Structures are given as structure tokens and as C-alpha cells.
Coordinates of C-alpha atoms and ligand atoms in Angstrom, one line a residue:
X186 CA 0.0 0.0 0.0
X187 CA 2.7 2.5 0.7
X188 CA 4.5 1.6 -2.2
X189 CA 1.5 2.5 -4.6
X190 CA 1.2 5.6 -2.6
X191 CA 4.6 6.4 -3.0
X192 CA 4.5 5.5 -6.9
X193 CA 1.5 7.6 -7.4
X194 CA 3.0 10.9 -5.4
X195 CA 6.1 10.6 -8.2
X196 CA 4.4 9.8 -11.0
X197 CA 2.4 12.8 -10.5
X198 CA 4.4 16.2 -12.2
X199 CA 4.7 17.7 -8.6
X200 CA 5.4 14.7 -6.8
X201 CA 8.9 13.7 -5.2
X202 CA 10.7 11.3 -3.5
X203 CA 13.4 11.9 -1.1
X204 CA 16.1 10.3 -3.6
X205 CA 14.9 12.7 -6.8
X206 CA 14.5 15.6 -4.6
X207 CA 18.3 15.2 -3.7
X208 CA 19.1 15.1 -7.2
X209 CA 17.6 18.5 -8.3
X210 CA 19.9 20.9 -9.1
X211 CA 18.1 23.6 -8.2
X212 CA 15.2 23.0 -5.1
X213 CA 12.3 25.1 -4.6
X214 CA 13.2 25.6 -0.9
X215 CA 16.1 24.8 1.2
X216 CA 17.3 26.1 4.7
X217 CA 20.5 23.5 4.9
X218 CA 22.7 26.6 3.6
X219 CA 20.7 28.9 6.3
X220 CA 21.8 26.2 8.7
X221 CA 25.3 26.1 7.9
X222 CA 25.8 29.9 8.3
X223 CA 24.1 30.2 11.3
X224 CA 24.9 27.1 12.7
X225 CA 26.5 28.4 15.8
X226 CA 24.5 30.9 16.8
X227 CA 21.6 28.5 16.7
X228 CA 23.4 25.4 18.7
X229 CA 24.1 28.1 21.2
X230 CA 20.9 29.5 21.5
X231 CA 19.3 25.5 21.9
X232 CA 22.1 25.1 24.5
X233 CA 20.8 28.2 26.7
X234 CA 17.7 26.8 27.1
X235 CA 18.7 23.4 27.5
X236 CA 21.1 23.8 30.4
X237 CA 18.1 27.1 31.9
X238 CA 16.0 24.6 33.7
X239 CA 13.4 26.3 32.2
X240 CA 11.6 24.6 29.0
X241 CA 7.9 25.7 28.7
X242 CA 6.7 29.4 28.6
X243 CA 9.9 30.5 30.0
X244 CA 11.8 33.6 29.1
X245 CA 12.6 33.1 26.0
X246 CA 8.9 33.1 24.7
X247 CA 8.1 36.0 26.8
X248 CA 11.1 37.5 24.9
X249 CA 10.0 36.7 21.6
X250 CA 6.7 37.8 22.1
X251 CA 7.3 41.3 22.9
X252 CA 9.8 41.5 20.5
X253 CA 8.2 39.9 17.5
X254 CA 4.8 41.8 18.4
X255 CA 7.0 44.9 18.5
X256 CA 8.6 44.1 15.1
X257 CA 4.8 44.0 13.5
X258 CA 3.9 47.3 15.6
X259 CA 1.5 45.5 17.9
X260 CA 1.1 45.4 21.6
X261 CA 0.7 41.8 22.6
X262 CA 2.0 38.5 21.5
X263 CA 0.8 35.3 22.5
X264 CA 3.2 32.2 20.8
X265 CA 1.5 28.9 20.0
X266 CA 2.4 25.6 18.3
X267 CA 1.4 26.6 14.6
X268 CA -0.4 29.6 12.9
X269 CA -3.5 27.0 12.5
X270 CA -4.1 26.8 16.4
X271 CA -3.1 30.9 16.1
X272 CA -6.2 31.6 14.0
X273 CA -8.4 29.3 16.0
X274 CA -7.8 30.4 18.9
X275 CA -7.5 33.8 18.2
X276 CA -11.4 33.3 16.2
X277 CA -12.4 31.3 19.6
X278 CA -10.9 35.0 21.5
X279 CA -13.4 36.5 18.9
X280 CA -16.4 34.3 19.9
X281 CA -16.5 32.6 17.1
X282 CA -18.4 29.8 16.7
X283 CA -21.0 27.3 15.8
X284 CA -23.8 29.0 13.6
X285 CA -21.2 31.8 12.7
X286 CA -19.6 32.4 9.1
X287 CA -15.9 33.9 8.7
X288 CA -15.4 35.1 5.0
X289 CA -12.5 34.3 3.4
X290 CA -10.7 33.0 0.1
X291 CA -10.7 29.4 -1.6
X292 CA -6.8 29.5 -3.0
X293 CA -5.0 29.8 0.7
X294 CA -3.5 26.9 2.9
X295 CA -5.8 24.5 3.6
X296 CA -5.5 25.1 7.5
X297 CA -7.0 28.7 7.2
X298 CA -10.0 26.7 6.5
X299 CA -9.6 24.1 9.1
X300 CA -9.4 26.5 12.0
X301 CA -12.5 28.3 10.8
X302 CA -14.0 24.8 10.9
X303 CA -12.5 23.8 14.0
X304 CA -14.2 26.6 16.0
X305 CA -17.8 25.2 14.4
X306 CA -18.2 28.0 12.3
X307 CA -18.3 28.1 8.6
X308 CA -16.4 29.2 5.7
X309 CA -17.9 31.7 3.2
X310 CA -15.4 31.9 0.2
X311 CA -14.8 35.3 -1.7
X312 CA -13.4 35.4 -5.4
X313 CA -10.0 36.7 -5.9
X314 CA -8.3 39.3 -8.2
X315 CA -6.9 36.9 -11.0
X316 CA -3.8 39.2 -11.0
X317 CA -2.6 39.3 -7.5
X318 CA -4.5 36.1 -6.4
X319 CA -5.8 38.1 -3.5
X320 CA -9.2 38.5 -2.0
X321 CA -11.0 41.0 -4.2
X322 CA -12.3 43.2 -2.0
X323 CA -15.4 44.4 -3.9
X324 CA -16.6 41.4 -3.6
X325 CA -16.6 40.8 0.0
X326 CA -20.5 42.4 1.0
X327 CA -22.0 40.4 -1.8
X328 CA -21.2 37.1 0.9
X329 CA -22.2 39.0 4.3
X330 CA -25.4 37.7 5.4
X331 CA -27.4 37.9 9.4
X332 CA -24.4 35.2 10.6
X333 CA -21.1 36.6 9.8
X334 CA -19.0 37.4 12.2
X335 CA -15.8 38.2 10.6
X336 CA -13.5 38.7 7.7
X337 CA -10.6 36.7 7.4
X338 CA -7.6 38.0 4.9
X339 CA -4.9 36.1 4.2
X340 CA -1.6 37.8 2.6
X341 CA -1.1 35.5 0.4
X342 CA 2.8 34.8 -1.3
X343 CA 3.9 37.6 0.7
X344 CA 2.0 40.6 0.1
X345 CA -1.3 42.1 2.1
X346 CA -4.7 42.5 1.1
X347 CA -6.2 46.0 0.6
X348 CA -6.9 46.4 4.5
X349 CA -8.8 49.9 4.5
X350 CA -11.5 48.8 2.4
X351 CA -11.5 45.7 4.3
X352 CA -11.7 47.3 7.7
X353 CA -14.0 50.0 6.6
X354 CA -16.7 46.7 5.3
X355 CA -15.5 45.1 9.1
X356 CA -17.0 48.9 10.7
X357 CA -19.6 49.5 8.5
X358 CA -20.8 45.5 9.2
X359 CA -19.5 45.5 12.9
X360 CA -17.6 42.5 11.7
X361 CA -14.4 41.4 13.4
X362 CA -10.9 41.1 11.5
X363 CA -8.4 38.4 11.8
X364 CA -5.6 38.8 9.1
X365 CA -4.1 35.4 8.5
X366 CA -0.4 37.3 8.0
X367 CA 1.4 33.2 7.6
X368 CA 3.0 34.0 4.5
X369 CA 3.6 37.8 4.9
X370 CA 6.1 38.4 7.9
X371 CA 7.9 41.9 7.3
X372 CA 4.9 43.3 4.4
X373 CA 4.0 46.1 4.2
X374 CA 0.2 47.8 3.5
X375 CA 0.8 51.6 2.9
X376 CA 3.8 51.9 5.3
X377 CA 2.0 49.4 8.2
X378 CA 3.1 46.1 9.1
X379 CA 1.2 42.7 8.0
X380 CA -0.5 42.0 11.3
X381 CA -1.0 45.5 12.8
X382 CA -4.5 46.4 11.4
X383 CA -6.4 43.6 12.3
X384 CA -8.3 43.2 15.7
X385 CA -6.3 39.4 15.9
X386 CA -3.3 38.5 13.4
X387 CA -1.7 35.2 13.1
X388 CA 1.7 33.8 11.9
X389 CA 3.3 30.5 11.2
X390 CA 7.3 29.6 11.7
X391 CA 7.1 26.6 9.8
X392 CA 10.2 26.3 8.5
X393 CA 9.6 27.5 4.9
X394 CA 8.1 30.6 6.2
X395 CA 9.7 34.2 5.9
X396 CA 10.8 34.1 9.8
X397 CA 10.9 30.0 9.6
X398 CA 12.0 27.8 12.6
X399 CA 13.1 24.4 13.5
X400 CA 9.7 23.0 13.7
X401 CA 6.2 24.0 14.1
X402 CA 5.3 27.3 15.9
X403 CA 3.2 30.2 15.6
X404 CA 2.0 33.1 17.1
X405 CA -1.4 35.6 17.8
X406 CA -0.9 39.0 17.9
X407 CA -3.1 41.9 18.5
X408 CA -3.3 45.6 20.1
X409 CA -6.3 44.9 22.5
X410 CA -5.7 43.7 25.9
X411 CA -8.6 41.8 26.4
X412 CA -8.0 39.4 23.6
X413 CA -4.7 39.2 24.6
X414 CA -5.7 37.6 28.3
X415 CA -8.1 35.5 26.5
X416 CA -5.9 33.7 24.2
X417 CA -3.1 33.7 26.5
X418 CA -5.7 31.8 28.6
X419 CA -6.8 29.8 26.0
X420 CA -3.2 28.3 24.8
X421 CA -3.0 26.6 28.3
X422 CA -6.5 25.4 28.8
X423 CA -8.4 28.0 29.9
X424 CA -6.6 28.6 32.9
X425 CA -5.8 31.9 34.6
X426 CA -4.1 31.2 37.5
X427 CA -2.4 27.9 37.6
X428 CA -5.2 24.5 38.0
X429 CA -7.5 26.9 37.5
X430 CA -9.9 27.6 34.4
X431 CA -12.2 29.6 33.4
X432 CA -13.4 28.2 30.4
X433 CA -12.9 25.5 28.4
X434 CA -9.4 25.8 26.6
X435 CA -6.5 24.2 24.7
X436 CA -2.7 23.0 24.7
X437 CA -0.7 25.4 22.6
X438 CA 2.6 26.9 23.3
X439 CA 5.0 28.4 21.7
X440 CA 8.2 25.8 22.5
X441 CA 11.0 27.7 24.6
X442 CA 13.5 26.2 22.6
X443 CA 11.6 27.1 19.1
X444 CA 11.7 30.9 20.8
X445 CA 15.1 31.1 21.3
X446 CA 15.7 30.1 17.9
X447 CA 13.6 32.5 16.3
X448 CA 14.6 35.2 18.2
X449 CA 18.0 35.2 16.8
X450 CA 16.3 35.0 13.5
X451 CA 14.2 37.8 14.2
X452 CA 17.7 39.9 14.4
X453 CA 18.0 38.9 11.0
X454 CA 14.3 39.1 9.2
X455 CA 14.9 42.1 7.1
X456 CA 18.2 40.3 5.9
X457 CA 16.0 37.6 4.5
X458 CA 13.1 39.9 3.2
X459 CA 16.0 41.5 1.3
X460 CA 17.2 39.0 0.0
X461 CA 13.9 37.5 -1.3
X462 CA 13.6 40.8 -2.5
X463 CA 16.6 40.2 -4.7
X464 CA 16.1 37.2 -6.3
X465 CA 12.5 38.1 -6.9
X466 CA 14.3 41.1 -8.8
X467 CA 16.7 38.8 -11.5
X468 CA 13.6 36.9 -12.1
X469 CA 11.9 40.0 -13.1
X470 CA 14.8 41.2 -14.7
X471 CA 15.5 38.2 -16.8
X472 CA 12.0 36.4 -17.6
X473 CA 10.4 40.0 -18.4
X474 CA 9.8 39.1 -21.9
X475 CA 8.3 35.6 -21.1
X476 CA 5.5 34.0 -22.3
X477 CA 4.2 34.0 -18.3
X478 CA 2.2 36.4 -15.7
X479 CA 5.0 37.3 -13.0
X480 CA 3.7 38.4 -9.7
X481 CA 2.3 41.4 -9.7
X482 CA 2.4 44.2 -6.2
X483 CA -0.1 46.2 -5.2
X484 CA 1.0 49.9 -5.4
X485 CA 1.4 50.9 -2.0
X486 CA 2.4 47.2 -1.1
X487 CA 5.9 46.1 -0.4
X488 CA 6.4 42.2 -0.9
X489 CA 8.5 40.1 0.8
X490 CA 8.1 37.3 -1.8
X491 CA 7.2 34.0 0.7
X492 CA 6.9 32.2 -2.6
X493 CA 7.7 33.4 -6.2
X494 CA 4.3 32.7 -8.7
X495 CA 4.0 32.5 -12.1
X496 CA 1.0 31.4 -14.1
X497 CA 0.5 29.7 -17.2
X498 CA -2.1 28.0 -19.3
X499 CA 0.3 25.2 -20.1
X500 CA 1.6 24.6 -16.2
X501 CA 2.0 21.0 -15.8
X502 CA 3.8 20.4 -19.2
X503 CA 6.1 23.0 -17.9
X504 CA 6.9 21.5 -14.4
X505 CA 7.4 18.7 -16.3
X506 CA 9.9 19.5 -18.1
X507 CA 11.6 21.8 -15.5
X508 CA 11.5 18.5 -13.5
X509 CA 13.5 16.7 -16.1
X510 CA 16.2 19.5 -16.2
X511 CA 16.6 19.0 -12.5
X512 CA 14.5 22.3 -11.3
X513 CA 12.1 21.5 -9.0
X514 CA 9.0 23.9 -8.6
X515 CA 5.8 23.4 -6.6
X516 CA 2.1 24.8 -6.7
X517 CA 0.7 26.2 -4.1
X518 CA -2.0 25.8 -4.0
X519 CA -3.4 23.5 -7.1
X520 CA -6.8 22.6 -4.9
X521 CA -9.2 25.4 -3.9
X522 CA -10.5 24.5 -0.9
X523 CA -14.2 24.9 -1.8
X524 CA -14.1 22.2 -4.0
X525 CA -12.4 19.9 -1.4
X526 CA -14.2 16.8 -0.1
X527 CA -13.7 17.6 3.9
X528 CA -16.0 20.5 2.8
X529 CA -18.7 20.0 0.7
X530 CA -21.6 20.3 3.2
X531 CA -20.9 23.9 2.8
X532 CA -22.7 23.3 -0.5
X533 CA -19.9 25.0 -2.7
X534 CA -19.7 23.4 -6.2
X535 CA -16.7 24.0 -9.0
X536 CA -17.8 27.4 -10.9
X537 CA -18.4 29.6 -7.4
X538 CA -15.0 30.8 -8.1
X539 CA -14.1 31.0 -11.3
X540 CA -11.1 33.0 -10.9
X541 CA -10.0 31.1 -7.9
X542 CA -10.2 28.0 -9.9
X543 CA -8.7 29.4 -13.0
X544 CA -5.3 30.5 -11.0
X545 CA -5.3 26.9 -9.6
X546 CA -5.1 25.5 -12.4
X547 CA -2.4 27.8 -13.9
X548 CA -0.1 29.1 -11.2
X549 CA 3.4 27.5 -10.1
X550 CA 6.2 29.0 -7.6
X551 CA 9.9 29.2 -8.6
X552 CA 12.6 28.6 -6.4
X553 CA 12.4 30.8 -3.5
X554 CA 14.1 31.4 -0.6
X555 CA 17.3 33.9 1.1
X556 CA 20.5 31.9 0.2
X557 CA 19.8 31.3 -3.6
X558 CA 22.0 32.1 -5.2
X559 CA 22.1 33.9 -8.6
X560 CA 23.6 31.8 -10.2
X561 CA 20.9 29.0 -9.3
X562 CA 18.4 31.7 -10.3
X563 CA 19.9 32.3 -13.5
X564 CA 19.6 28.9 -14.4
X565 CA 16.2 28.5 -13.4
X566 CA 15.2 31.7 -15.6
X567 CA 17.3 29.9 -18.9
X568 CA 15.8 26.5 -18.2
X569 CA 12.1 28.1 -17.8
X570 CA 12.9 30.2 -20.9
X571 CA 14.2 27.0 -22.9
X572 CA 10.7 25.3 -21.8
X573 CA 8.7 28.2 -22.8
X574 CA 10.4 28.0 -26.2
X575 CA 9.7 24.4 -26.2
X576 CA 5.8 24.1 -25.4
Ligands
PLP292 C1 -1.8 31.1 4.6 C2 -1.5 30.1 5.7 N1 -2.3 30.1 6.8 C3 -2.1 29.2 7.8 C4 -1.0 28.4 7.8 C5 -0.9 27.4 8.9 O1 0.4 27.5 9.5 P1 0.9 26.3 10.4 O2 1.5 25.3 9.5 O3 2.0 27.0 11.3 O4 -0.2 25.8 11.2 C6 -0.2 28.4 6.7 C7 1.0 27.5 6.6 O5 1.0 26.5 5.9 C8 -0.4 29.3 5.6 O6 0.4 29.4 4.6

């Protein structure tokens, strides 16, 4: 059985195995030459808390709270095992719930959906600009109805949604805001930070991510106080004082040894947006005249490029042949979620989003991440252009 699975997963275009992932020249994301760089300054920072005495919600996650809250110009920080438990708890903080609806888009991470679910509520899926591949806006009040509770953004590939227009529906509505910020640490949205403008924001340091760790973590930030107590109450079962709860809650925490980590990453986030920054620059520069849509940014947006995507009619023919040249891209994401089995008592069917699905169908991400090198990038923008010529 797990041989056929296996099979299956490489036979598809975007599938891999461990032994032909090693042999791509070029991989679509890699920290190992992260690692080796900042190899001791991690190893010392694991070390510190191994030999504190002090492993869960010690120091160092108070630490990185304040200071990653700080970075985003928020108030509060509350760190959690994953940006999925982030957004549910932050919705549960919210009082969201069963018989409420949370509008949001079809072409995100599936667990943006799963932790609107997980808090009993349900999804209400808004179209998206076929350009940017973010939420379109004017689109949003055509979904609100007597149960909705709140918007949920997500800045998708690394750049924000237009938050005034969405803040102005959340007033006008008295609808709460949670921005889903997991792929957008470091963005910006007219001079403010990706996570500063919504009542609750959420981020994932899964490794990949902009500020990525060793491992699952996450955090929920916000300005107000009360949500703040609430979901700090929340990640450690409802308790306020120790034994003691007030409500029903959760286990989430950020790990003390994840925090350490990040924090010395944190010293170096706008090193990695910038370089991001700069090999999302040769691909412009050299695959300008392709035959392909490249990313587009919102004027009054700066990107920090999370993943690079491109979009073509002919995508799998091209990953296919990128795959036999030893470049290894991935889509993300090639499902929209409304058309997704765990789902379909929502009563979404394929054509609800036709520009969602469209983009699914079309869009790929190049290799992406700080310690690329131009060279590698290069190569991926001759190989591509070699393809193009090809199809
Ligand atoms: C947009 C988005 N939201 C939420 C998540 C969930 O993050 P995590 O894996 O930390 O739970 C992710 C990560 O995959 C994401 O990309």
C-alpha cells in the first residue's frame, strides 16, 4: 500500500521522493545553507535553554513575544504551536463559533480553512483578483449575510490584502478582522506592518516561512488587551491562575526552545526579506519578456516574496519539463478548498469561483528562498525560458 502511494506521489508532475528531490539541481526551498551559516549561533541558542531549567513558557517566549509583536507594531504577542491553532484560537478569543460564518478565500493553505471549521463556524469563500490572487475586495458584502462574524484576509505569497477597504466593510458590518499574516512576515500595507491592522493577526514559523523555525510554531498578535488575556488563557487550557480555568481551553505553546531560535532570527528578518527581495528582482529582470504572468504588487504594497508565482495555461507540461532539467518547482496551491471533499456540506460546487479555480489550475512558484544564489536563479530563468520555447 505505501509503495503504490509512494508511486502515485512521483508519477504525478509535482510529486517527489526523497532520492529525486536530492538530485535536483536547483530545489524550490532549502534552509541547509541557512543552517550552515548560522549554525552556531543556533546550537548556542538550543544550549541556553537546555542547560536554563526552564523549558515551557519560559523567558525566551516572553522574549519573543514582545519583540516579535514589536517588530509587526503590535502590543501583545501570544506564541503557539502553529499559525493553525493561532487563528483558532485567536477566532475562539473572537467568539466565534457554531452557527457563525468567517469570509475568506478558496486559494489559501488549507489550514486557514480548518481552523474556521475547527471553531464550528463556517467558511464563506470570496473570489479573488486573478492578478494578485488576493481577496477581491469588492466582492466581499455580496457574501455577508445575518451570521457573519468576521472577515478573514490572508496575505497571500507575501504581500497584504487591501486592509482599508476591508476594515471599513468590518466597521460598517461591525464584523471582526483576523488577518491570516502566515506568508507575509515583514509586508507592508501603505507603510504598516502585515499584522498590525487587524483586531487578531496570526503567523506560522514553519520552517519554509519568511521568519521560519526548527519545527512548528506560531504566534497571535493583537493591540487589544482583552484578547490578549483571553488567548493567553486559552493556549494553556483556559486557565488563569495555575489548575484553574475559566473556560474550556487548549494545549498550545510556543516551545521555549523554538523561541530562542527565532529570536536570533528575528535579528535577521529584514536580511532575509531583502534577499527575497533580490532574487525576486533577477527573475523579473530576466524572464520579463516571457511568455508567463509574474507576480504582480499592489501599489502601495511592499512584498517580501514568501513564494515566487508564475502562471501559465500550459503549467503542468512546464513543471514537467523543469522537472526533467533537475528544477524543482511546486504549486501552491493546485486545490481550492471549496471544492475539497472535507467541505462539501458547505454546498460549494466547481464554478463559485471561477477565478479562484482558474489560477489553480495555472499558477506554479519558482525557487524561492534567502541563500539562492544567482547563479541558481539564473539557471532556473534559462531552463524556464528553454521550456517556454519548447511548449
Ligand atoms: C496562509 C496560511 N495560513 C495558515 C497556515 C498554517 O500555518 P501552520 O503550519 O503554522 O499551522 C499556513 C501554513 O501553511 C499558511 O500558509
Amino acid at each position: 500500500m505505501k509503495m503504490t502511494e509512494q508511486k502515485d506521489n512521483t508519477a504525478h508532475p509535482r510529486g517527489w521522493d526523497p532520492e529525486t528531490l536530492k538530485k535536483m539541481d536547483v530545489k524550490v526551498w532549502s534552509y541547509l545553507e541557512e543552517y550552515e551559516n548560522e549554525k552556531d549561533e543556533i546550537h548556542s541558542a538550543v544550549e541556553k535553554v537546555f542547560s536554563s531549567g526552564a523549558l515551557i513558557l519560559g523567558p525566551h517566549v516572553q522574549e519573543f513575544e514582545d519583540k516579535f509583536s514589536s517588530y509587526c507594531d503590535s502590543k501583545y504577542g501570544v506564541g503557539v504551536g502553529n499559525c493553525t491553532d493561532a487563528i483558532f484560537l485567536g477566532l475562539k478569543a473572537l467568539n466565534v463559533g457554531k452557527g457563525d460564518e468567517v469570509i475568506t478565500v478558496a486559494n489559501t493553505a488549507v489550514p486557514t480553512v480548518a481552523a474556521i471549521a475547527a471553531t464550528g463556524a463556517e467558511a464563506r469563500f470570496v473570489d479573488i483578483d486573478p492578478k494578485t490572487y488576493l481577496m477581491d475586495v469588492s466582492k466581499i458584502e455580496e457574501v455577508i449575510s445575518d451570521k457573519t462574524k468576521c472577515i478573514l484576509p490572508v496575505h497571500l505569497y507575501g504581500q497584504c490584502v487591501d486592509m482599508d477597504i476591508i476594515n471599513e466593510i468590518a466597521n460598517k458590518h461591525r464584523l471582526k478582522v483576523v488577518e491570516d499574516c502566515a506568508q507575509a512576515h515583514g509586508a507592508l500595507y501603505k507603510g504598516k506592518k502585515a499584522g498590525s491592522m487587524g483586531d487578531v493577526s496570526t503567523f506560522s514559523f514553519y520552517p519554509t516561512k519568511v521568519l521560519g523555525g526548527y519545527g512548528d510554531g506560531g504566534i497571535a498578535i493583537t493591540n487589544n488587551n482583552d484578547l490578549y488575556d483571553r488567548i493567553k488563557s486559552l493556549r494553556v487550557y483556559g486557565m488563569k491562575n495555575k489548575y484553574y480555568a475559566l473556560e474550556s481551553g487548549h494545549n498550545s505553546r510556543l516551545d521555549e526552545v523554538h523561541a530562542a531560535i527565532l529570536l536570533k532570527k528575528l535579528e535577521k528578518i529584514d536580511d532575509y526579506i531583502a534577499e527575497r527581495n533580490r532574487v525576486a528582482k533577477i527573475y523579473m529582470g530576466q524572464l520579463g519578456n516571457a511568455s508567463l504572468a509574474l507576480p504582480e504588487t499592489v501599489e502601495g504594497n511592499s512584498h517580501v516574496y514568501y513564494v515566487y508565482v508564475v502562471k501559465h495555461p500550459q503549467r503542468d507540461e512546464i513543471i514537467t519539463k523543469l522537472k526533467e532539467r533537475g528544477i524543482f518547482v511546486n504549486v501552491s496551491y493546485e486545490w481550492p478548498i471549496h471544492t475539497m471533499p472535507a467541505y462539501s456540506h458547505w454546498g460549494y460546487k466547481e464554478g463559485d469561483l471561477p477565478h479562484t479555480e482558474k489560477s489553480c489550475k495555472e499558477i506554479f512558484s519558482l525557487p524561492m528562498y534567502p541563500s539562492l544564489t544567482d547563479e541558481k536563479v539564473k539557471k532556473v530563468c534559462e531552463n524556464l525560458e528553454e521550456v517556454l520555447k519548447e511548449i
